mmCIF file of C-alpha atoms and ligand atoms in Angstrom:
data_model
loop_
_atom_site.group_PDB
_atom_site.id
_atom_site.type_symbol
_atom_site.label_atom_id
_atom_site.label_comp_id
_atom_site.label_asym_id
_atom_site.label_seq_id
_atom_site.Cartn_x
_atom_site.Cartn_y
_atom_site.Cartn_z
ATOM 1 C CA MET A 1 0.028 -0.193 -0.138
ATOM 2 C CA LEU A 2 1.412 3.185 -1.024
ATOM 3 C CA LYS A 3 1.747 6.293 1.037
ATOM 4 C CA LYS A 4 0.720 9.275 0.003
ATOM 5 C CA ARG A 5 2.669 11.575 3.082
ATOM 6 C CA PHE A 6 5.738 9.864 2.283
ATOM 7 C CA ALA A 7 5.417 10.663 -1.276
ATOM 8 C CA GLN A 8 5.399 7.257 -2.930
ATOM 9 C CA HIS A 9 5.738 7.244 -6.585
ATOM 10 C CA LEU A 10 7.725 4.483 -7.699
ATOM 11 C CA LEU A 11 9.638 4.622 -10.585
ATOM 12 C CA MET A 12 9.114 1.790 -13.158
ATOM 13 C CA GLY A 13 10.652 1.039 -16.245
ATOM 14 C CA SER A 14 14.116 -1.382 -16.485
ATOM 15 C CA GLY A 15 15.485 0.589 -19.414
ATOM 16 C CA ILE A 16 14.921 3.720 -17.266
ATOM 17 C CA LEU A 17 16.222 2.635 -14.120
ATOM 18 C CA GLN A 18 19.446 1.547 -15.392
ATOM 19 C CA LYS A 19 20.183 4.266 -17.351
ATOM 20 C CA LEU A 20 20.150 5.977 -14.051
ATOM 21 C CA VAL A 21 22.476 4.023 -12.254
ATOM 22 C CA ASP A 22 24.840 3.908 -15.381
ATOM 23 C CA LEU A 23 24.318 7.893 -15.154
ATOM 24 C CA ALA A 24 25.716 7.733 -11.818
ATOM 25 C CA GLU A 25 29.065 5.526 -12.808
ATOM 26 C CA ILE A 26 29.620 3.728 -9.598
ATOM 27 C CA LYS A 27 32.343 1.831 -9.275
ATOM 28 C CA PRO A 28 34.152 -0.926 -6.887
ATOM 29 C CA GLU A 29 34.769 0.834 -4.276
ATOM 30 C CA GLU A 30 32.674 2.992 -3.847
ATOM 31 C CA THR A 31 29.730 3.760 -0.911
ATOM 32 C CA VAL A 32 26.078 4.461 -2.232
ATOM 33 C CA VAL A 33 23.745 5.468 -0.220
ATOM 34 C CA GLU A 34 20.230 5.091 -1.704
ATOM 35 C CA ILE A 35 17.357 7.609 -0.179
ATOM 36 C CA GLY A 36 13.677 6.395 -0.031
ATOM 37 C CA PRO A 37 14.750 2.638 -1.444
ATOM 38 C CA GLY A 38 10.561 2.113 -1.688
ATOM 39 C CA THR A 39 10.010 -1.731 -3.151
ATOM 40 C CA GLY A 40 13.454 -1.583 -4.087
ATOM 41 C CA ASN A 41 13.184 -1.274 -8.470
ATOM 42 C CA LEU A 42 16.781 0.858 -8.009
ATOM 43 C CA THR A 43 18.439 -1.068 -5.681
ATOM 44 C CA LYS A 44 18.191 -3.783 -7.208
ATOM 45 C CA LYS A 45 20.200 -2.302 -10.525
ATOM 46 C CA LEU A 46 22.714 -0.619 -8.393
ATOM 47 C CA LEU A 47 23.168 -4.596 -6.575
ATOM 48 C CA ASN A 48 23.545 -5.247 -10.043
ATOM 49 C CA THR A 49 27.083 -2.610 -10.021
ATOM 50 C CA PRO A 50 30.455 -3.833 -7.965
ATOM 51 C CA LEU A 51 30.012 -1.556 -4.998
ATOM 52 C CA LYS A 52 31.582 -2.546 -1.961
ATOM 53 C CA ARG A 53 28.499 -1.213 0.319
ATOM 54 C CA LEU A 54 24.748 -0.193 -0.396
ATOM 55 C CA PHE A 55 23.295 2.002 3.033
ATOM 56 C CA LEU A 56 19.297 1.994 2.229
ATOM 57 C CA ILE A 57 17.600 5.010 4.005
ATOM 58 C CA GLU A 58 13.909 4.679 4.074
ATOM 59 C CA ILE A 59 11.717 5.985 6.756
ATOM 60 C CA ASP A 60 8.655 3.502 6.635
ATOM 61 C CA PRO A 61 9.103 1.383 7.790
ATOM 62 C CA GLU A 62 7.134 -0.829 6.257
ATOM 63 C CA MET A 63 9.261 -0.286 3.468
ATOM 64 C CA VAL A 64 12.091 -1.234 5.207
ATOM 65 C CA GLU A 65 10.651 -4.764 6.400
ATOM 66 C CA HIS A 66 9.174 -5.849 2.756
ATOM 67 C CA LEU A 67 12.988 -4.976 0.950
ATOM 68 C CA LYS A 68 14.549 -6.693 3.744
ATOM 69 C CA ASN A 69 12.098 -9.625 2.834
ATOM 70 C CA THR A 70 12.477 -9.561 -1.149
ATOM 71 C CA ILE A 71 15.922 -8.531 -1.337
ATOM 72 C CA LYS A 72 19.015 -10.476 -0.056
ATOM 73 C CA ASP A 73 22.526 -8.804 -0.404
ATOM 74 C CA GLU A 74 25.175 -8.678 2.208
ATOM 75 C CA ARG A 75 26.006 -5.449 1.018
ATOM 76 C CA MET A 76 23.041 -3.572 2.409
ATOM 77 C CA VAL A 77 22.496 -1.955 5.457
ATOM 78 C CA PHE A 78 19.365 -0.815 6.119
ATOM 79 C CA ILE A 79 18.530 2.306 8.238
ATOM 80 C CA ASN A 80 14.744 3.407 9.029
ATOM 81 C CA ALA A 81 15.655 7.150 9.690
ATOM 82 C CA ASP A 82 14.726 10.322 8.099
ATOM 83 C CA ALA A 83 17.039 11.366 5.481
ATOM 84 C CA THR A 84 15.808 15.351 5.824
ATOM 85 C CA ASN A 85 17.951 15.355 8.970
ATOM 86 C CA PHE A 86 20.587 11.862 8.604
ATOM 87 C CA ASP A 87 23.820 12.134 9.475
ATOM 88 C CA PHE A 88 25.646 11.222 7.246
ATOM 89 C CA SER A 89 29.171 11.469 9.214
ATOM 90 C CA SER A 90 27.709 8.563 10.654
ATOM 91 C CA LEU A 91 28.247 6.225 8.029
ATOM 92 C CA GLY A 92 32.068 6.486 8.394
ATOM 93 C CA GLU A 93 33.452 7.525 4.971
ATOM 94 C CA ARG A 94 34.270 11.006 3.261
ATOM 95 C CA ASN A 95 33.365 9.860 -0.212
ATOM 96 C CA LEU A 96 29.988 8.831 -0.092
ATOM 97 C CA LYS A 97 27.814 8.905 -3.732
ATOM 98 C CA VAL A 98 23.922 8.963 -2.910
ATOM 99 C CA ILE A 99 21.118 8.532 -4.824
ATOM 100 C CA GLY A 100 17.461 8.084 -4.830
ATOM 101 C CA ASN A 101 14.664 9.206 -6.613
ATOM 102 C CA LEU A 102 13.148 11.671 -3.681
ATOM 103 C CA PRO A 103 10.541 11.831 -2.090
ATOM 104 C CA TYR A 104 8.613 15.465 -3.352
ATOM 105 C CA ASN A 105 7.497 16.875 -0.711
ATOM 106 C CA VAL A 106 11.484 17.047 0.607
ATOM 107 C CA ALA A 107 12.808 16.936 -1.596
ATOM 108 C CA SER A 108 14.750 20.752 -1.181
ATOM 109 C CA LEU A 109 15.439 19.435 3.011
ATOM 110 C CA ILE A 110 17.328 16.748 1.588
ATOM 111 C CA ILE A 111 19.137 18.745 -0.873
ATOM 112 C CA GLU A 112 19.995 20.759 2.231
ATOM 113 C CA ASN A 113 20.911 18.423 4.275
ATOM 114 C CA THR A 114 23.393 17.019 1.805
ATOM 115 C CA VAL A 115 25.495 20.204 1.622
ATOM 116 C CA LYS A 116 25.772 20.135 5.521
ATOM 117 C CA TYR A 117 26.973 16.917 4.938
ATOM 118 C CA LYS A 118 29.117 18.070 2.056
ATOM 119 C CA GLU A 119 32.264 16.878 3.787
ATOM 120 C CA TYR A 120 31.131 13.480 3.432
ATOM 121 C CA ILE A 121 29.148 13.501 0.537
ATOM 122 C CA SER A 122 31.255 14.017 -2.767
ATOM 123 C CA TYR A 123 27.835 13.200 -5.231
ATOM 124 C CA GLY A 124 24.065 12.653 -5.281
ATOM 125 C CA PHE A 125 22.285 11.907 -7.780
ATOM 126 C CA TYR A 126 18.823 13.266 -7.447
ATOM 127 C CA MET A 127 15.515 12.093 -8.919
ATOM 128 C CA VAL A 128 13.168 15.231 -8.249
ATOM 129 C CA GLN A 129 10.597 17.891 -10.000
ATOM 130 C CA LYS A 130 12.062 19.238 -12.420
ATOM 131 C CA GLU A 131 11.073 22.552 -11.860
ATOM 132 C CA VAL A 132 13.047 22.122 -8.240
ATOM 133 C CA ALA A 133 15.841 20.995 -10.955
ATOM 134 C CA GLU A 134 15.758 24.750 -12.440
ATOM 135 C CA ARG A 135 15.626 26.750 -9.525
ATOM 136 C CA ILE A 136 18.621 24.989 -8.523
ATOM 137 C CA ILE A 137 20.314 25.500 -11.448
ATOM 138 C CA ASN A 138 19.201 28.708 -12.130
ATOM 139 C CA GLY A 139 20.906 30.757 -9.285
ATOM 140 C CA LYS A 140 17.384 32.470 -8.401
ATOM 141 C CA SER A 141 17.061 31.128 -4.903
ATOM 142 C CA TRP A 142 18.902 30.825 -1.614
ATOM 143 C CA LEU A 143 19.065 27.191 -1.943
ATOM 144 C CA SER A 144 20.185 27.299 -5.027
ATOM 145 C CA ILE A 145 23.542 29.636 -4.031
ATOM 146 C CA PHE A 146 24.163 27.695 -1.267
ATOM 147 C CA VAL A 147 24.076 24.175 -3.734
ATOM 148 C CA LYS A 148 26.170 25.518 -6.045
ATOM 149 C CA THR A 149 28.693 27.210 -3.471
ATOM 150 C CA PHE A 150 29.702 23.697 -2.404
ATOM 151 C CA TYR A 151 28.754 21.729 -6.063
ATOM 152 C CA GLU A 152 28.814 21.653 -8.887
ATOM 153 C CA VAL A 153 25.174 21.263 -10.423
ATOM 154 C CA LYS A 154 24.493 19.663 -14.084
ATOM 155 C CA TYR A 155 20.892 18.786 -15.297
ATOM 156 C CA LEU A 156 21.015 15.006 -16.608
ATOM 157 C CA MET A 157 17.968 13.742 -18.194
ATOM 158 C CA SER A 158 14.193 14.386 -18.233
ATOM 159 C CA ILE A 159 11.694 12.123 -17.259
ATOM 160 C CA PRO A 160 7.916 12.373 -17.738
ATOM 161 C CA ALA A 161 5.080 11.621 -15.323
ATOM 162 C CA ARG A 162 4.093 8.341 -17.174
ATOM 163 C CA PHE A 163 7.754 5.992 -15.538
ATOM 164 C CA PHE A 164 6.127 7.064 -12.450
ATOM 165 C CA VAL A 165 3.211 4.686 -10.396
ATOM 166 C CA PRO A 166 1.501 6.568 -9.521
ATOM 167 C CA PRO A 167 2.502 9.335 -11.827
ATOM 168 C CA PRO A 168 3.242 12.355 -10.555
ATOM 169 C CA LYS A 169 1.391 15.687 -11.158
ATOM 170 C CA VAL A 170 4.897 16.854 -12.518
ATOM 171 C CA VAL A 171 7.546 16.155 -15.039
ATOM 172 C CA SER A 172 10.883 14.990 -13.125
ATOM 173 C CA ALA A 173 14.276 15.376 -13.331
ATOM 174 C CA PHE A 174 17.477 13.442 -12.846
ATOM 175 C CA ILE A 175 20.506 15.571 -11.460
ATOM 176 C CA ARG A 176 24.097 15.208 -10.404
ATOM 177 C CA LEU A 177 25.844 17.260 -7.674
ATOM 178 C CA GLU A 178 28.862 17.357 -7.309
ATOM 179 C CA ARG A 179 31.465 18.388 -5.027
ATOM 180 C CA LYS A 180 33.834 20.836 -5.836
ATOM 181 C CA ASP A 181 37.031 21.290 -4.490
ATOM 182 C CA ILE A 182 36.485 24.935 -3.021
ATOM 183 C CA LYS A 183 40.047 26.834 -3.176
ATOM 184 C CA TYR A 184 38.479 30.620 -3.306
ATOM 185 C CA THR A 185 41.740 32.595 -2.111
ATOM 186 C CA LYS A 186 45.547 32.492 -2.132
ATOM 187 C CA ASP A 187 46.093 34.189 0.871
ATOM 188 C CA ILE A 188 43.569 34.015 3.370
ATOM 189 C CA LYS A 189 41.973 30.854 4.853
ATOM 190 C CA TYR A 190 38.301 31.610 4.702
ATOM 191 C CA THR A 191 35.454 28.974 6.183
ATOM 192 C CA PHE A 192 31.751 28.994 5.687
ATOM 193 C CA GLU A 193 30.176 28.807 9.001
ATOM 194 C CA LEU A 194 26.548 27.411 7.043
ATOM 195 C CA LYS A 195 23.845 28.192 9.371
ATOM 196 C CA ASP A 196 25.248 31.709 8.898
ATOM 197 C CA TYR A 197 25.892 31.538 5.037
ATOM 198 C CA LYS A 198 21.959 30.312 5.044
ATOM 199 C CA ASN A 199 20.951 32.857 6.957
ATOM 200 C CA PHE A 200 23.008 35.785 4.728
ATOM 201 C CA LEU A 201 20.999 33.914 1.716
ATOM 202 C CA THR A 202 17.713 34.100 3.288
ATOM 203 C CA LYS A 203 17.570 37.551 4.133
ATOM 204 C CA LEU A 204 19.429 38.835 0.672
ATOM 205 C CA PHE A 205 17.037 36.616 -0.841
ATOM 206 C CA SER A 206 14.448 37.846 0.833
ATOM 207 C CA GLN A 207 12.283 41.120 -0.813
ATOM 208 C CA LYS A 208 14.220 40.129 -4.168
ATOM 209 C CA ARG A 209 12.982 43.437 -5.452
ATOM 210 C CA LYS A 210 14.557 45.103 -3.079
ATOM 211 C CA MET A 211 18.135 46.894 -3.924
ATOM 212 C CA LEU A 212 21.579 45.320 -2.087
ATOM 213 C CA LYS A 213 21.953 49.186 -0.963
ATOM 214 C CA HIS A 214 18.693 48.534 1.260
ATOM 215 C CA LYS A 215 19.802 44.987 2.680
ATOM 216 C CA ILE A 216 24.183 45.185 3.070
ATOM 217 C CA SER A 217 26.374 47.403 4.208
ATOM 218 C CA GLN A 218 27.854 49.869 1.899
ATOM 219 C CA ASN A 219 31.290 48.951 3.188
ATOM 220 C CA CYS A 220 30.929 45.667 2.114
ATOM 221 C CA LEU A 221 29.269 46.394 -1.617
ATOM 222 C CA GLU A 222 32.634 48.827 -1.498
ATOM 223 C CA THR A 223 35.338 45.601 -0.466
ATOM 224 C CA VAL A 224 33.868 44.150 -3.105
ATOM 225 C CA GLY A 225 33.270 46.377 -6.134
ATOM 226 C CA ILE A 226 29.421 45.338 -6.571
ATOM 227 C CA SER A 227 27.456 48.189 -6.440
ATOM 228 C CA GLY A 228 24.312 48.844 -3.864
ATOM 229 C CA GLU A 229 22.039 49.680 -6.988
ATOM 230 C CA LYS A 230 21.591 46.428 -8.124
ATOM 231 C CA ARG A 231 19.279 43.757 -6.819
ATOM 232 C CA VAL A 232 20.151 39.864 -6.019
ATOM 233 C CA GLU A 233 19.285 38.485 -9.410
ATOM 234 C CA GLU A 234 21.676 40.777 -11.126
ATOM 235 C CA LEU A 235 24.452 38.935 -8.487
ATOM 236 C CA GLU A 236 26.306 35.556 -10.216
ATOM 237 C CA LEU A 237 27.312 33.415 -7.459
ATOM 238 C CA LYS A 238 30.990 34.470 -7.474
ATOM 239 C CA ASP A 239 29.230 37.268 -6.154
ATOM 240 C CA PHE A 240 27.834 35.769 -2.898
ATOM 241 C CA ILE A 241 30.665 34.349 -2.027
ATOM 242 C CA SER A 242 32.743 36.890 -2.387
ATOM 243 C CA LEU A 243 30.412 39.229 -0.386
ATOM 244 C CA TYR A 244 29.717 37.047 2.121
ATOM 245 C CA PHE A 245 33.498 37.094 3.062
ATOM 246 C CA ALA A 246 33.644 41.067 3.156
ATOM 247 C CA PHE A 247 30.453 40.503 5.860
ATOM 248 C CA GLN A 248 32.299 38.751 7.709
ATOM 249 C CA LYS A 249 34.921 40.248 8.116
ATOM 250 C CA SER A 250 32.938 43.444 8.950
ATOM 251 C CA GLU A 251 32.222 41.824 11.545
ATOM 252 C CA LYS A 252 28.863 41.394 10.659
ATOM 253 C CA ASP A 253 27.556 44.902 9.858
ATOM 254 C CA LEU A 254 24.514 43.550 7.737
ATOM 255 C CA LYS A 255 21.809 46.166 7.599
ATOM 256 C CA PHE A 256 18.057 43.883 6.794
ATOM 257 C CA TYR A 257 15.791 46.697 6.909
HETATM 258 N N1 SAH B 301 13.271 4.592 -5.101
HETATM 259 C C1 SAH B 301 11.927 3.754 -4.912
HETATM 260 C C2 SAH B 301 10.506 4.604 -4.558
HETATM 261 C C3 SAH B 301 11.021 6.091 -4.554
HETATM 262 S S1 SAH B 301 9.435 6.962 -3.667
HETATM 263 C C4 SAH B 301 11.692 3.813 -6.710
HETATM 264 O O1 SAH B 301 11.719 4.502 -7.529
HETATM 265 O O2 SAH B 301 10.645 3.148 -6.376
HETATM 266 C C5 SAH B 301 9.943 7.749 -2.382
HETATM 267 C C6 SAH B 301 10.937 7.023 -1.571
HETATM 268 O O3 SAH B 301 11.145 7.625 -0.483
HETATM 269 C C7 SAH B 301 9.271 6.057 -0.849
HETATM 270 O O4 SAH B 301 10.023 4.599 -0.410
HETATM 271 C C8 SAH B 301 9.081 6.774 1.221
HETATM 272 O O5 SAH B 301 9.144 6.202 1.508
HETATM 273 C C9 SAH B 301 10.381 7.568 1.389
HETATM 274 N N2 SAH B 301 10.704 8.403 1.855
HETATM 275 C C10 SAH B 301 9.245 9.468 2.339
HETATM 276 N N3 SAH B 301 9.951 10.523 3.042
HETATM 277 C C11 SAH B 301 11.690 10.142 3.602
HETATM 278 C C12 SAH B 301 12.074 10.782 4.239
HETATM 279 N N4 SAH B 301 12.172 11.739 5.021
HETATM 280 N N5 SAH B 301 13.370 10.167 4.268
HETATM 281 C C13 SAH B 301 13.812 9.068 3.649
HETATM 282 N N6 SAH B 301 12.648 7.862 2.740
HETATM 283 C C14 SAH B 301 11.791 8.487 2.496
#
């Protein structure tokens, strides 16, 4: 019995499932984490690759029971947990490849949590709503900038609703997050405080029509050479990063009205 509250839309079709696994280019020594394995359609395909270990994070205990009874493979580790706040550091690996046909109601939260555990997750291969994929790629939301600061995001393919049971109301997209090797400055080692960075970005993105000079101090804008007449949607990724570092340095003199 599929549960609406867990956004259970199973992906069917051997060809498409195989395509997704191929795109993930799984190598023999890799540890893979699948989010929301459900009845195990994607799981079975993943187990056909030579991966080292497969962690399965599933919130629905009935699905976990069902999976345990239908698929037997010593490389599987079942975890009955919520992927929106799962602690990926607990898996003891620094180069996890995470893959999943995500529950769409919490896909953004799962992506945000990926960034939180970026030290442990080198790749994310996620099926999301096409609209969510586009918003992340086009750089016009706080989450988009948050993700793209640490990951290269690539749109891999669109998947029509008819490949799912029951079909969702929207078109889906498969995207890849590839962790960046971050070296932003030559001489000064800056660190991102993720909570601060999120706060900084969400405030910049609130009331998008307001000019930057009403949101951030003139001092910060001058340091990085960005005109206060600009609006948040005119900034590029590198502008957000330099503004954030300037803001950090200027003892958080950010002015939000
Ligand atoms: N991967 C399967 C099912 C995808 S549907 C397939 O392609 O056929 C989404 C799955 O995510 C469901 O199994 C649902 O129970 C699970 N799920 C929903 N919310 C979750 C959460 N917060 N954390 C982990 N799993 C979740």
